[in-house]
Structures are given as C-alpha cells and as structure tokens.
C-alpha cells in the first residue's frame, strides 16, 4: 500500500477541482461524457474482496486502493476514469471469440511477458537516441486482448488500460491501432504514475500567463516545437550538438535558417506548415539527412543543392499549393525510397527522367487534380512497390507499366479510366496484391484475370454521383477475383448492394462495409467458408441512408457463428 502517495494524489485532485471551477481542463466540462470532477462512490473493502473472490483475481494494489479510498471512477484523465464494471465491459469489446465477447477476459493473463516488453523498451530507447522515433514498431493488439481493464477513453479510437492479470499486472498501456506501454526513464508506469501525471499536467496548464515553448537539454537527440507559431528556431536548440531530429512544423518561419546545416548528425527535418517559399542550396550540407518534410508549404521548386543529400530516403511535400511540377532535382536523389506529393492541386508534371530512381519504393501523387499523364520512364522504377494516382486526371497507364514487377499496391481510383488497357498491363504484375478503384456500373469481363489481387478497395464515383447515380450495386465482375481476401467499401455510401455472386469469392476473409448504403446480404454470401470478419454500421431504425438492417445482422451472425461480426 502506498497511502502517502494516495494522500498526495487526493490533495492534488482537490487543488485541481478548486482551480478549475470553469472546467478548462480537457474532458472536465461534461461534453461528450466528460466527468465534471465528479467521483463515483468508493467500493467498500467487502465489495472488493467479494469481487476478487468471485473472479479468482487480485486487483493491482494501487488501483484497488484508489477504488476503495477515492472513488469507483469519475474525475480522471481525458474523458474521465471508468468505473470497474465499465472498464471490464470496455475490455470485453476488444476480446471476442467470433462475434461474442470472451467472458471475464480480464482474468486471462495479458499475452506480453516482461522479457518481451523489456525488449521493446530497449529498442524504443535506441530508436529515440538515433532520432528515429518514426520507425518505432509498437506491439500489435493481440486478438483476443486479455488481462486488462480499460481506464479511460483518450479519443479518436484510443484508450488507456491497466493490466490486471499476467506478468505485466499493475502497468498502464495505451490501446488503439497498436499497444504501447506507458513508461519514462524510471520504468513502466503504474496506476498512480498515470493518474498523478494527469493531475500535474492539468495543474500546470492552469497556471497564469502564456504557455512557454519547451526547453531542451544540450544532449537531446530529438527536439520538437510543433505548433508554437514561432518566427525563428530558439537559440538553445543550436547547443544540441547530437541533434538527429528537428520538428519545427506549424510555425511562422519565413526563411530557411542556414544554421541548421551545422547539425551534421541530423537525420530528420520537418518544416511543414511554415510560410516558407524557398529552400537554399545550403541544405545540401546536411550530409546525413534521411527524411525531409515540407508539407503544407508554398514551394515552387527545390534547389540543385538537394542532390547532395546522398542519404535522403524520404521527401514529403504534400499539400504544396504553388507546386506545378515535381522539382527536377528529385530525379537526382541516389537513395530516395519515398516521394509524397499528394494533394498538390496545381501539380501537372513529373520529371521525364524519374525512372533513374532505382531505389524508389513509394510514389504518392494522389489528389493532384491537374496531373494528366506520367512519363514513360515510370516503367523503369524497378523497385517501386506502392504507387498512388487516385483522383488525378490520369486515364491511362504509361506504356511499359507491366515492367513494374515489384509493384504491390496501386491506387487508381480515377473516373473514366481505361480499364481494358490497364487490365492487360496489371495482370502481368506478379506481386500486385492491393488495388484501389472507383465504383463503376461495370468492369470488363477480363477484370477476373487480375488473379494476384488479394485486397480491393472501391471508392465512390463522384462523376456518376453528380450525374444522378446516387446508388450503384457492386458489379458482378468483382465476383471473378478468385483470390480476393479483403473487400473494403468503407465510406462508399454510393455502394447500394453487394453482387449476387459474391459467394464465388471463395477466399474472402474480410468484408468492410462501414458507412455504405448496403442494407442486405446476398444469400450466396453464406457460401464463404473462410470469412472471418464483417464490419458495418447498424441501421437501427430501418430508414437510415447507411447501415445494415437489424434482421440482416442476425442472419449473418447465424451464417458465421465463429466470425467477428462487428456491426454496431
């Protein structure tokens, strides 16, 4: 028991309630289920003992003490602390067998061991020291997720949870697209660490006077001033001799500070969302730079000196409003792997010699609405894996496209596309597994010859929408993709029905129908013996523009008792 610390937490909570009478702290004002600093009645010792006896588990000491001496939920981080029972219910939604929650999943040990977590933290710290935090690989969410009680909703699909069973019992984790232990230089956080940090940060945010930018020690390898609206880089940054990553996005920088070139170890530079127009030749002095982010800026070109960045692997310039062409110097970057120029509305030209980039793996040009053609040399990008051309004016793939033997993913969600020509080229690509396209009334019969495609995403066709085609069934030619494993129609509310022959997709495992106009499931769907997951919105009233009908959900649950039927 850590009674002294709990007393300190209670004192800080009282101070926070007193200082935040106007509910300025995030989540405290009651909006979207916020807590308004209310605390639910504490659980008695008898109630806690009865719970633990009934479930054969001992709750982590700090969490148990809080429930007993402070409250069973209420005032707490973000939208508030869940009560014990709600925390269990939330956890069960992420622990299912088929479409049914695993009962008392919190009793089953958390699947990650101390050794595995220690290995992750060591790798994490090494990445931070190298300035490579963007490359950290977080643990995947186990299926099913067991051994946890959810603590609080963070927002945007993320939550905090407490491990209550297994080797990690007593530690706090973040859950969302992946799992992450919460930790600092002193180790993994316990419940009290997590709760007291929220109190400290909340009290600090209520201190009088304007907020000040962070200050960093001279040995820092990563420095971020994102969103501070600063006109220049603070002087103390230039004392960080080991700096490997500098984030200065969302500020008021008008001129590139050439002093940056003193950072000889710099690997990542992010100057996105600044009123920058020009980048000087001196940038070529950053010999170890690997990643350069210039998104949401107003560049019209890049200097010849950029070609001296012999280690540059990623250049990102999406949402560049003045850019009319991919800068010619880009074709002279010897180690570039990723180029992102998406959402640059004026961009209409790609260098003729882009095919020189033998290391290029990703080229993202989606939503470049003025781009009507690609140079023939694109077909010489022998290591290209990912190509995104969605919502451009490109109607035909360049000649020789079939030479892209390493292409794995292609986004060609464009209207009025030349499908007969494309199919002849795409069917020769042995590694092409993922395809994103626009919904059409039909596709050529040869569509089924795309035998390597495993994942298909079908987006709304706005050209047809504006012509009055508000609803379209998915064409039966889709049913000819014999090796398809995932069909994703998410947010395509123009899609009004699945093809009657969908049962022919014998390898289909995943069906994503969130926010579509699909109401019913064809009878042939029950023939899909490998189906593992169906996700959709539930139309509870029967008159919504989107969502599956209640009776249809019941039907598919009967058909696939062991699948994950996520229709809510």
XYZ file of C-alpha atoms in Angstrom:
568
model
C 0.000 0.000 0.000
C 1.243 3.483 -0.869
C -1.026 5.545 1.350
C 1.243 8.591 1.456
C 1.193 8.843 -2.316
C -2.558 8.387 -2.443
C -2.939 11.195 0.090
C -0.816 13.390 -2.188
C -2.980 12.473 -5.166
C -6.143 13.338 -3.245
C -4.644 16.685 -2.234
C -3.731 17.494 -5.852
C -7.171 16.460 -7.048
C -8.754 18.803 -4.511
C -6.489 21.614 -5.699
C -7.368 20.940 -9.330
C -11.099 20.973 -8.617
C -10.725 24.291 -6.805
C -8.581 25.909 -9.520
C -10.637 24.632 -12.456
C -14.026 25.986 -11.451
C -14.721 26.836 -15.112
C -13.844 23.326 -16.351
C -11.000 24.367 -18.650
C -9.143 21.054 -18.438
C -9.841 18.739 -21.356
C -12.715 16.357 -20.661
C -13.842 18.090 -17.482
C -16.704 20.175 -18.891
C -19.113 17.289 -19.380
C -19.057 17.472 -23.193
C -19.066 14.041 -24.827
C -19.473 12.365 -21.462
C -16.804 14.303 -19.559
C -16.505 13.919 -15.792
C -17.018 17.461 -14.353
C -14.775 16.295 -11.493
C -17.487 14.098 -10.036
C -16.354 10.928 -8.284
C -18.480 7.826 -8.040
C -18.839 6.278 -4.570
C -15.829 4.251 -3.487
C -16.074 0.466 -3.280
C -16.015 -0.991 0.198
C -13.362 -3.469 1.266
C -16.061 -6.112 1.467
C -17.227 -5.384 -2.090
C -13.692 -5.526 -3.470
C -12.927 -8.758 -1.625
C -16.160 -10.311 -2.876
C -15.312 -9.297 -6.461
C -11.814 -10.739 -6.238
C -13.027 -13.960 -4.629
C -15.732 -14.434 -7.246
C -13.266 -13.988 -10.098
C -10.188 -15.572 -8.567
C -8.054 -12.487 -9.096
C -6.286 -9.846 -7.021
C -6.525 -6.335 -8.442
C -3.269 -4.314 -8.649
C -2.671 -2.680 -5.266
C -2.669 0.982 -6.373
C -5.802 0.624 -8.478
C -7.532 -1.282 -5.695
C -6.618 1.373 -3.130
C -7.956 4.138 -5.377
C -11.265 2.311 -5.860
C -11.504 1.823 -2.096
C -10.400 5.222 -0.810
C -11.148 7.719 -3.612
C -13.874 6.537 -5.968
C -15.064 3.927 -8.417
C -14.497 6.107 -11.468
C -15.292 9.698 -12.360
C -12.741 12.513 -12.256
C -9.673 11.408 -14.151
C -7.606 11.672 -17.322
C -9.247 12.819 -20.546
C -12.960 11.917 -20.532
C -12.758 10.553 -17.002
C -11.894 7.355 -15.181
C -14.119 4.365 -15.913
C -15.669 2.542 -13.001
C -14.532 -1.049 -12.509
C -17.538 -2.659 -14.184
C -17.447 -0.284 -17.157
C -13.720 -0.860 -17.526
C -14.387 -4.589 -17.750
C -17.170 -4.111 -20.319
C -14.946 -1.895 -22.458
C -12.205 -4.516 -22.351
C -14.596 -7.261 -23.446
C -15.416 -5.389 -26.663
C -11.804 -5.996 -27.708
C -11.749 -9.621 -26.591
C -14.053 -11.731 -28.704
C -14.432 -15.259 -29.969
C -16.348 -14.911 -33.183
C -18.969 -12.245 -32.553
C -19.267 -12.947 -28.819
C -17.157 -11.297 -26.095
C -14.853 -13.507 -24.051
C -16.447 -13.628 -20.611
C -14.251 -12.241 -17.848
C -11.414 -11.677 -20.300
C -9.601 -9.616 -17.660
C -8.873 -12.835 -15.717
C -6.923 -14.366 -18.608
C -3.233 -13.345 -18.455
C -2.104 -10.427 -20.595
C -0.231 -12.016 -23.525
C 3.009 -9.992 -23.381
C 5.774 -11.030 -20.986
C 8.243 -8.914 -19.011
C 11.019 -10.039 -21.343
C 9.098 -9.013 -24.462
C 8.235 -5.607 -23.010
C 11.806 -5.023 -21.840
C 12.984 -5.803 -25.368
C 10.514 -3.336 -26.850
C 11.545 -0.576 -24.422
C 15.224 -1.155 -25.202
C 14.532 -0.939 -28.941
C 12.364 2.145 -28.358
C 15.111 3.931 -26.427
C 17.682 3.051 -29.073
C 15.424 4.491 -31.777
C 14.947 7.685 -29.763
C 18.693 8.050 -29.310
C 19.119 7.655 -33.070
C 16.376 10.220 -33.767
C 14.330 7.501 -35.471
C 11.146 7.596 -33.370
C 9.002 7.468 -36.527
C 10.367 3.982 -37.187
C 9.467 2.502 -33.801
C 7.479 -0.713 -34.226
C 4.872 -0.951 -31.487
C 3.337 -4.258 -30.380
C 0.256 -5.295 -32.318
C -3.043 -5.534 -30.446
C -3.470 -9.226 -29.536
C -6.624 -10.951 -30.716
C -8.216 -11.506 -28.311
C -6.931 -8.823 -25.936
C -6.970 -10.257 -22.418
C -5.823 -9.423 -18.912
C -6.808 -5.749 -18.929
C -9.381 -3.354 -17.526
C -9.908 -0.165 -19.508
C -9.238 3.004 -17.535
C -10.136 5.971 -19.715
C -11.043 6.989 -23.240
C -8.393 9.168 -24.845
C -10.341 9.866 -28.041
C -10.088 9.012 -31.754
C -10.224 5.284 -31.046
C -7.521 5.304 -28.369
C -7.862 4.363 -24.701
C -5.765 3.679 -21.634
C -5.937 0.292 -19.960
C -4.494 -1.330 -16.842
C -3.061 -4.833 -16.923
C -4.614 -6.807 -14.053
C -3.512 -10.349 -14.897
C -0.201 -11.754 -16.118
C 3.431 -10.714 -15.805
C 2.602 -7.099 -16.670
C -0.049 -6.736 -13.934
C -0.119 -3.233 -12.488
C 1.217 -1.456 -15.589
C -0.666 1.057 -17.736
C -0.854 0.732 -21.523
C -2.250 2.720 -24.402
C -4.557 0.857 -26.762
C -5.581 1.833 -30.278
C -4.110 0.908 -33.644
C -1.377 -0.773 -31.615
C -0.402 -1.303 -27.975
C 2.188 0.745 -26.122
C 3.390 0.520 -22.536
C 3.496 3.868 -20.771
C 6.965 4.454 -19.353
C 9.690 7.006 -18.683
C 13.333 6.924 -17.620
C 12.297 5.451 -14.256
C 10.402 2.499 -15.719
C 6.876 1.461 -16.651
C 4.034 3.486 -15.216
C 1.696 2.169 -12.569
C -1.840 3.395 -11.977
C -0.655 6.100 -9.564
C 2.032 7.268 -12.025
C -0.580 7.647 -14.740
C -3.194 9.376 -12.586
C -0.755 11.740 -10.863
C 0.809 12.758 -14.181
C -2.656 13.844 -15.342
C -3.055 15.916 -12.182
C 0.371 17.536 -12.602
C -0.167 18.365 -16.270
C -3.652 19.727 -15.597
C -2.473 21.945 -12.743
C 0.397 23.231 -14.858
C -1.959 24.109 -17.722
C -3.990 26.313 -15.360
C -1.033 28.408 -14.220
C -1.363 32.113 -15.107
C 0.481 33.575 -18.065
C 1.037 32.349 -21.600
C 2.357 28.877 -22.208
C 6.057 28.749 -22.999
C 7.800 26.586 -25.590
C 9.661 23.590 -24.189
C 13.317 23.830 -23.233
C 15.699 21.025 -24.078
C 18.962 19.803 -22.601
C 22.055 20.027 -24.774
C 22.269 16.228 -25.081
C 18.830 15.849 -26.691
C 18.660 13.956 -29.972
C 15.012 14.835 -30.762
C 13.607 18.368 -30.491
C 10.036 19.360 -31.342
C 8.472 22.828 -31.453
C 5.398 21.767 -33.384
C 2.586 24.315 -33.291
C 4.198 27.109 -31.262
C 3.865 29.750 -34.000
C 7.491 30.771 -33.570
C 9.177 33.070 -36.080
C 12.621 31.556 -35.563
C 14.269 28.489 -34.096
C 15.191 29.119 -30.429
C 18.902 29.741 -29.866
C 19.246 26.967 -27.294
C 18.443 24.392 -29.983
C 21.815 25.069 -31.575
C 23.509 23.841 -28.399
C 22.157 20.345 -29.090
C 25.275 19.014 -30.780
C 23.865 15.476 -31.103
C 20.578 16.580 -32.645
C 19.209 13.961 -35.024
C 15.604 15.059 -35.449
C 14.224 18.607 -35.575
C 10.483 19.195 -35.821
C 9.553 22.839 -36.445
C 6.183 22.373 -38.108
C 3.186 24.722 -37.711
C 5.242 27.830 -37.037
C 5.895 31.208 -38.667
C 9.279 30.528 -40.251
C 9.659 32.611 -43.432
C 13.321 31.987 -44.209
C 15.305 28.779 -44.034
C 17.846 29.162 -41.180
C 21.157 28.055 -42.672
C 22.485 27.447 -39.151
C 20.562 24.176 -39.334
C 23.317 22.843 -41.575
C 25.608 22.767 -38.524
C 23.725 19.692 -37.317
C 25.923 17.144 -39.046
C 24.096 14.217 -37.414
C 20.607 15.444 -38.362
C 18.541 12.674 -39.935
C 15.016 14.116 -39.897
C 13.959 17.715 -40.596
C 10.301 18.743 -40.522
C 9.499 22.316 -41.612
C 5.900 21.648 -42.634
C 3.192 24.322 -42.351
C 5.514 27.322 -42.377
C 5.271 30.319 -44.751
C 8.446 29.108 -46.455
C 8.809 29.666 -50.189
C 12.474 28.915 -50.865
C 14.936 26.308 -49.672
C 18.585 27.375 -50.227
C 21.388 25.336 -51.767
C 22.988 25.125 -48.340
C 20.549 22.373 -47.371
C 22.887 20.057 -49.249
C 25.251 20.357 -46.296
C 23.060 18.047 -44.196
C 25.021 15.018 -45.311
C 23.232 12.513 -43.040
C 19.667 13.717 -43.629
C 17.307 10.815 -44.341
C 13.862 12.411 -44.133
C 12.744 15.893 -45.202
C 9.172 17.080 -44.609
C 7.971 20.254 -46.354
C 4.214 19.649 -46.309
C 1.554 22.384 -46.442
C 4.074 24.971 -47.648
C 4.292 27.221 -50.712
C 7.368 25.910 -52.521
C 7.556 26.214 -56.294
C 10.852 24.388 -56.697
C 13.782 22.879 -54.821
C 17.461 23.859 -55.181
C 20.085 21.922 -57.111
C 21.949 21.511 -53.823
C 19.331 18.998 -52.712
C 21.085 16.437 -54.920
C 23.997 16.491 -52.442
C 21.751 14.764 -49.891
C 23.132 11.372 -50.787
C 21.442 9.663 -47.830
C 17.963 11.144 -48.281
C 15.368 8.349 -48.270
C 12.085 10.241 -47.893
C 10.894 13.570 -49.296
C 7.371 14.627 -48.370
C 5.778 17.707 -49.958
C 2.058 17.015 -49.922
C -0.413 19.906 -49.870
C 2.057 22.270 -51.563
C -0.282 24.817 -53.073
C 2.101 26.532 -55.515
C 3.939 23.490 -56.815
C 3.273 22.926 -60.523
C 5.841 20.194 -61.109
C 7.798 17.648 -59.146
C 11.137 19.510 -58.898
C 13.652 18.164 -61.471
C 16.343 17.754 -58.804
C 14.252 14.977 -57.259
C 15.325 12.648 -60.070
C 18.937 13.042 -58.874
C 18.460 11.710 -55.335
C 20.507 8.493 -55.315
C 18.965 6.737 -52.288
C 15.412 8.082 -52.263
C 12.777 5.488 -51.327
C 9.639 7.548 -50.684
C 8.232 10.562 -52.546
C 4.965 12.176 -51.442
C 3.432 14.998 -53.483
C -0.260 14.245 -52.922
C -2.925 16.962 -52.677
C -0.832 19.438 -54.655
C -3.654 20.811 -56.765
C -1.536 22.609 -59.383
C 0.967 19.826 -59.924
C 0.797 18.613 -63.511
C 4.299 17.418 -64.376
C 6.631 14.644 -63.248
C 10.306 14.684 -64.374
C 10.872 12.730 -67.577
C 13.907 11.057 -66.044
C 12.209 9.926 -62.819
C 12.968 6.385 -63.950
C 16.554 6.976 -62.784
C 15.411 6.441 -59.188
C 16.288 2.763 -58.892
C 15.786 2.781 -55.108
C 12.304 4.357 -55.170
C 9.675 2.218 -53.413
C 6.752 4.636 -52.969
C 5.409 7.397 -55.215
C 2.315 9.191 -53.930
C 0.606 11.557 -56.381
C -2.993 11.057 -55.298
C -5.355 14.035 -55.440
C -3.079 16.016 -57.759
C -6.086 17.118 -59.765
C -4.131 18.740 -62.622
C -1.918 15.714 -63.301
C -2.987 14.081 -66.579
C -0.068 11.847 -67.517
C 3.017 10.083 -66.249
C 6.309 9.967 -68.147
C 7.173 6.671 -69.810
C 10.232 6.325 -67.576
C 7.956 5.488 -64.618
C 8.046 1.958 -66.002
C 11.787 1.877 -65.237
C 11.250 2.213 -61.471
C 12.292 -1.367 -60.936
C 11.910 -1.353 -57.128
C 8.623 0.555 -56.955
C 6.208 -1.145 -54.537
C 3.495 1.463 -53.897
C 2.019 3.854 -56.460
C -0.941 6.126 -55.679
C -2.637 8.000 -58.522
C -6.148 8.368 -57.091
C -8.234 11.404 -58.041
C -5.867 12.603 -60.744
C -6.719 13.153 -64.421
C -4.681 10.134 -65.463
C -6.893 7.921 -67.602
C -4.307 5.509 -68.993
C -1.257 3.814 -67.516
C 2.005 4.535 -69.372
C 3.400 2.050 -71.856
C 5.702 -0.484 -70.289
C 3.814 -0.349 -66.972
C 3.856 -4.147 -66.880
C 7.614 -3.950 -66.231
C 6.975 -2.845 -62.631
C 7.495 -6.396 -61.412
C 7.818 -5.403 -57.737
C 4.632 -3.320 -57.563
C 2.477 -4.482 -54.633
C -0.105 -1.715 -54.228
C -1.753 0.554 -56.793
C -4.256 3.327 -56.156
C -6.076 4.184 -59.392
C -9.380 5.454 -58.040
C -9.914 7.727 -61.038
C -13.026 8.330 -63.104
C -13.400 7.401 -66.775
C -10.393 5.101 -66.524
C -9.204 2.951 -69.442
C -9.783 -0.406 -67.813
C -9.259 -2.713 -70.836
C -5.760 -1.294 -71.368
C -4.983 -1.346 -67.638
C -6.020 -4.972 -67.166
C -3.652 -6.104 -69.903
C -0.796 -4.418 -68.031
C -1.801 -5.206 -64.465
C -2.362 -8.915 -64.966
C 1.356 -9.252 -65.734
C 2.417 -7.858 -62.360
C 3.182 -10.894 -60.167
C 3.287 -9.051 -56.822
C 0.275 -6.740 -57.231
C -1.920 -7.614 -54.241
C -3.755 -4.387 -53.349
C -5.870 -2.298 -55.685
C -7.949 0.847 -55.042
C -10.503 1.793 -57.711
C -13.626 3.867 -58.324
C -17.070 2.282 -58.289
C -18.309 1.765 -61.848
C -21.590 0.348 -63.219
C -19.455 -2.493 -64.556
C -15.890 -3.520 -65.271
C -14.597 -5.509 -68.262
C -15.102 -9.268 -68.108
C -11.313 -9.580 -68.077
C -11.288 -7.993 -64.606
C -11.192 -11.513 -63.203
C -7.774 -12.013 -64.796
C -6.231 -9.920 -62.009
C -5.552 -13.160 -60.200
C -2.933 -11.801 -57.802
C -5.167 -9.156 -56.223
C -5.866 -10.041 -52.585
C -7.230 -6.712 -51.315
C -9.656 -4.464 -53.183
C -10.844 -1.028 -52.061
C -13.733 0.521 -54.002
C -14.357 4.260 -53.589
C -17.256 6.499 -54.503
C -17.513 7.742 -58.096
C -18.295 11.448 -57.796
C -18.625 11.976 -61.532
C -21.506 9.488 -61.630
C -22.854 10.872 -58.359
C -23.205 14.331 -59.884
C -24.951 12.769 -62.873
C -27.629 11.380 -60.575
C -26.212 7.895 -59.958
C -26.543 8.177 -56.197
C -26.665 4.420 -55.653
C -24.926 1.665 -57.599
C -24.699 -2.056 -56.917
C -21.236 -3.523 -56.858
C -20.782 -5.137 -60.299
C -20.784 -8.924 -60.553
C -17.409 -8.767 -62.289
C -15.964 -8.243 -58.784
C -17.026 -11.813 -58.059
C -14.479 -13.052 -60.590
C -11.489 -12.061 -58.457
C -10.960 -15.636 -57.329
C -8.114 -14.941 -54.891
C -9.612 -11.864 -53.215
C -9.249 -11.958 -49.417
C -10.425 -8.472 -48.409
C -13.135 -6.268 -49.920
C -13.253 -2.743 -48.487
C -16.122 -0.367 -49.293
C -15.746 1.804 -46.173
C -17.357 5.270 -46.513
C -18.641 4.495 -50.014
C -22.289 5.377 -49.442
C -22.840 5.176 -53.203
C -22.426 1.396 -52.962
C -26.009 0.195 -52.635
C -25.708 -3.580 -52.852
C -23.228 -6.419 -52.895
C -23.135 -8.541 -56.061
C -25.402 -11.577 -56.001
C -22.443 -13.765 -56.949
C -20.292 -12.670 -54.009
C -20.342 -16.281 -52.861
C -17.912 -17.016 -55.687
C -15.159 -15.230 -53.740
C -14.140 -18.447 -52.006
C -11.024 -16.921 -50.440
C -12.718 -13.842 -48.968
C -11.833 -13.336 -45.296
C -12.719 -9.704 -44.569
C -15.683 -7.582 -45.646
C -15.547 -3.885 -44.676
C -18.882 -2.109 -45.199
C -18.742 0.810 -42.749
C -20.870 3.826 -43.828
C -22.119 2.274 -47.073
C -25.624 2.114 -48.499
C -25.629 -1.692 -48.343
C -28.644 -2.914 -46.379
C -28.788 -6.629 -47.101
C -26.530 -9.606 -47.645
C -26.995 -11.827 -50.717
C -27.849 -15.464 -49.999
C -24.678 -16.614 -51.736
C -22.594 -14.916 -49.028
C -23.167 -17.885 -46.734
C -21.000 -19.969 -49.072
C -17.859 -18.086 -47.985
C -16.308 -20.703 -45.734
C -13.205 -18.613 -44.992
C -14.979 -15.414 -43.934
C -13.528 -14.179 -40.639
C -14.768 -10.619 -40.255
C -17.668 -8.409 -41.352
C -17.671 -4.763 -40.246
C -20.535 -2.336 -40.864
C -22.791 0.266 -39.313
C -26.156 -0.947 -37.984
C -29.306 0.769 -39.251
C -31.380 0.509 -36.080
C -34.398 2.396 -37.434
C -34.569 0.901 -40.908
C -34.739 4.284 -42.626
C -31.129 5.483 -42.486
C -29.199 6.168 -45.695
C -26.373 3.983 -44.413
C -26.144 0.796 -42.437
C -27.146 -2.862 -42.403
C -30.653 -3.786 -41.278
C -31.083 -5.473 -37.890
C -32.539 -8.644 -39.414
C -29.594 -8.874 -41.799
C -27.143 -8.692 -38.919
C -28.963 -11.536 -37.182
C -28.836 -13.543 -40.395
C -25.106 -13.145 -40.874
C -24.421 -13.998 -37.231
C -26.267 -17.281 -37.837
C -24.344 -17.939 -41.022
C -20.935 -17.250 -39.487
C -21.036 -18.080 -35.758
C -17.233 -18.104 -35.487
C -16.549 -14.889 -37.409
C -16.123 -11.410 -35.958
C -19.370 -9.642 -36.850
C -18.694 -6.006 -35.988
C -21.982 -4.398 -36.908
C -22.863 -1.703 -34.383
